[in-house]
Amino acid sequence: MQTCRELGISTVGVYSTADRDSLHVRYADEAVCIGAPLGKDSYLNIPRIIAAAEITNADAIHPGYGFLAENADFAEVCSSSGIKFIGPQAEMIRKMGDKNTARETVVTADVPVVPGSKGLISDVKEAEQTAKEIGYPVIIKPTAGGGGKGMRVVTEARELAKALATAQNEAQQAFGNSGVYIEKFIENPRHVEIQVLADQHGNTMHLGERDCTIQRRHQKLIEETPSPAVDEELRARMGNAAVTAAAAINYEGAGTVEFLLDKHGNFYFMEMNTRIQVEHPVTEERYSVDLVKEQILVAAGETITGQTVSPKGHAIECRINAEDPKHGFRPSPGELQVFHTPGGYGVRVDSHGYASYKVPPNYDSLIAKLVVHADTREEAIERMLRALDEFIVVGIKTTIPFHKQLLLTEKFKSGIFDTGFLDTFNYEEAP
Ligand code: MV4
């Protein structure tokens, strides 16, 4: 909506009854209540969203990064209702949403994938044969999953049959699709993803990487660009692979290609997210590009030819969540009695919060993205620590004190860590 205001485009915000007081409702030129807090009654209710678009004469819908952002049926309904879905075509969402299909699609285009099964696993025999060929440990992944949901690591042959049955059952329960595939388990990787942007005329480009290695139970906590583990040469190779993956499906819009990076510097395609992501601001800061503006222009049919980007400096994002890091990151909803956000040179805060706002218990606990930009990684860390000190939240617990401690560790400062970082970093015991 901030981008739209700059472009002279008026906006409509939709909200559930739990979000009446959210800032996006006040920021929008018009707001429409679409129902009760449960997703199925509001944010996941396609007919209600289409109705809100129709009564306000909306030309397009930006799906954000949650709920229906990667829902192919929704993209299709928008299209058949004469409303531009700001994102890729339904077919592209479908292809990348099925993780096994995505894997098969990119492998055909010569994008490196982790050694694994040829297609979905149909029986134990096939699973045993595959695991024997690639060697243990292996990981079983649901094809309808993504983001780590429902994955199972198997370290030895005698565990495989049971793990396969459990994984298939869980996949059926969680996604209504029991399909699973097997990959070699890459131990202690880094999560490095490439931002891509493609127009409707066949032009595809990348805007470098984001390192999202600092995660807890598949929830990202810190993201940065450039990655401390990626040099110019590797960036070029990963960037090319990401562009190839996107071009393989004639992709349109902003997207993210996720890779695992192992300790030898080998990278492997994981999945492609067909939406703008939470952590996109670090790319915006380093590349001086408003990615949402690019999404809107590309959706309107403009080309990206001639766009050259000149990355500069280092950007870091800390996710400020309404959670208590001292108690297993349990949700901490409630009133923001004080909400003083940091500012100054090189500091950006994206938030729907304000003093007196009550964080509802219904949704994701993210309340602010704190993003800094500086010339070097060292300066960015210093700037982030300064900004975290300025950020005052009273009334609820947040991840602010956790970030302060984490950024001071020698391991984080060194830039040499992997996805196991938070398994050994113990916030409760730290001074
Ligand atoms: C893996 C893996 C190791 N080997 N695949 C987790 C999220 C999803 N996108 C893929 N994930 C993983 N896939 C193979 N073949 C390890 C993970 C993984 C992980 C990846 C990125 C960041 C944090 C992670 C934490 C646990 C497991």
Coordinates of C-alpha atoms and ligand atoms in Angstrom, one line a residue, residues 114 139 141 146-148 151 183-187 189-191 212-213 215 218 258 260 270-271 419, ligand 1:
V114 CA 20.1 -33.3 -4.2
I139 CA 15.3 -37.5 4.1
K141 CA 9.7 -35.2 2.1
G146 CA 7.3 -27.2 1.8
G147 CA 9.1 -25.1 4.3
G148 CA 10.1 -28.2 6.2
M151 CA 10.0 -34.1 6.7
E183 CA 16.6 -37.2 -1.0
K184 CA 20.1 -37.7 0.4
F185 CA 20.2 -35.9 3.7
I186 CA 22.7 -33.0 3.5
E187 CA 24.1 -32.5 7.0
P189 CA 23.7 -27.0 5.3
R190 CA 23.2 -23.3 5.0
H191 CA 19.9 -22.0 3.6
C212 CA 18.4 -17.5 6.0
T213 CA 20.4 -20.0 7.9
Q215 CA 16.1 -20.6 11.8
H218 CA 11.8 -23.9 10.2
E258 CA 15.7 -21.9 -2.3
L260 CA 20.8 -25.8 0.3
M270 CA 15.1 -27.2 -2.7
E271 CA 12.0 -25.5 -3.7
T419 CA 21.3 -24.5 10.2
Ligands
MV4_1 C1 16.9 -30.8 3.4 C2 17.9 -30.9 4.4 C3 18.9 -31.7 4.3 N1 19.0 -32.5 3.2 N2 17.0 -31.6 2.4 C4 14.0 -27.6 5.5 C5 13.1 -26.6 4.8 C6 12.9 -27.1 3.5 N3 12.9 -26.1 2.5 C7 14.0 -28.1 3.2 N4 14.6 -28.3 4.5 C8 15.7 -29.2 4.6 N5 15.9 -30.0 3.5 C9 18.0 -32.4 2.3 N6 18.1 -33.3 1.2 C10 17.7 -30.0 5.5 C11 16.7 -29.2 5.6 C12 16.6 -28.4 6.8 C13 16.8 -27.0 6.8 C14 16.9 -26.3 5.7 C15 17.1 -25.0 5.7 C16 17.1 -24.3 6.9 C17 16.9 -25.0 8.0 C18 16.7 -26.3 8.0 C19 16.5 -27.0 9.2 C20 16.4 -28.3 9.2 C21 16.4 -29.0 8.0

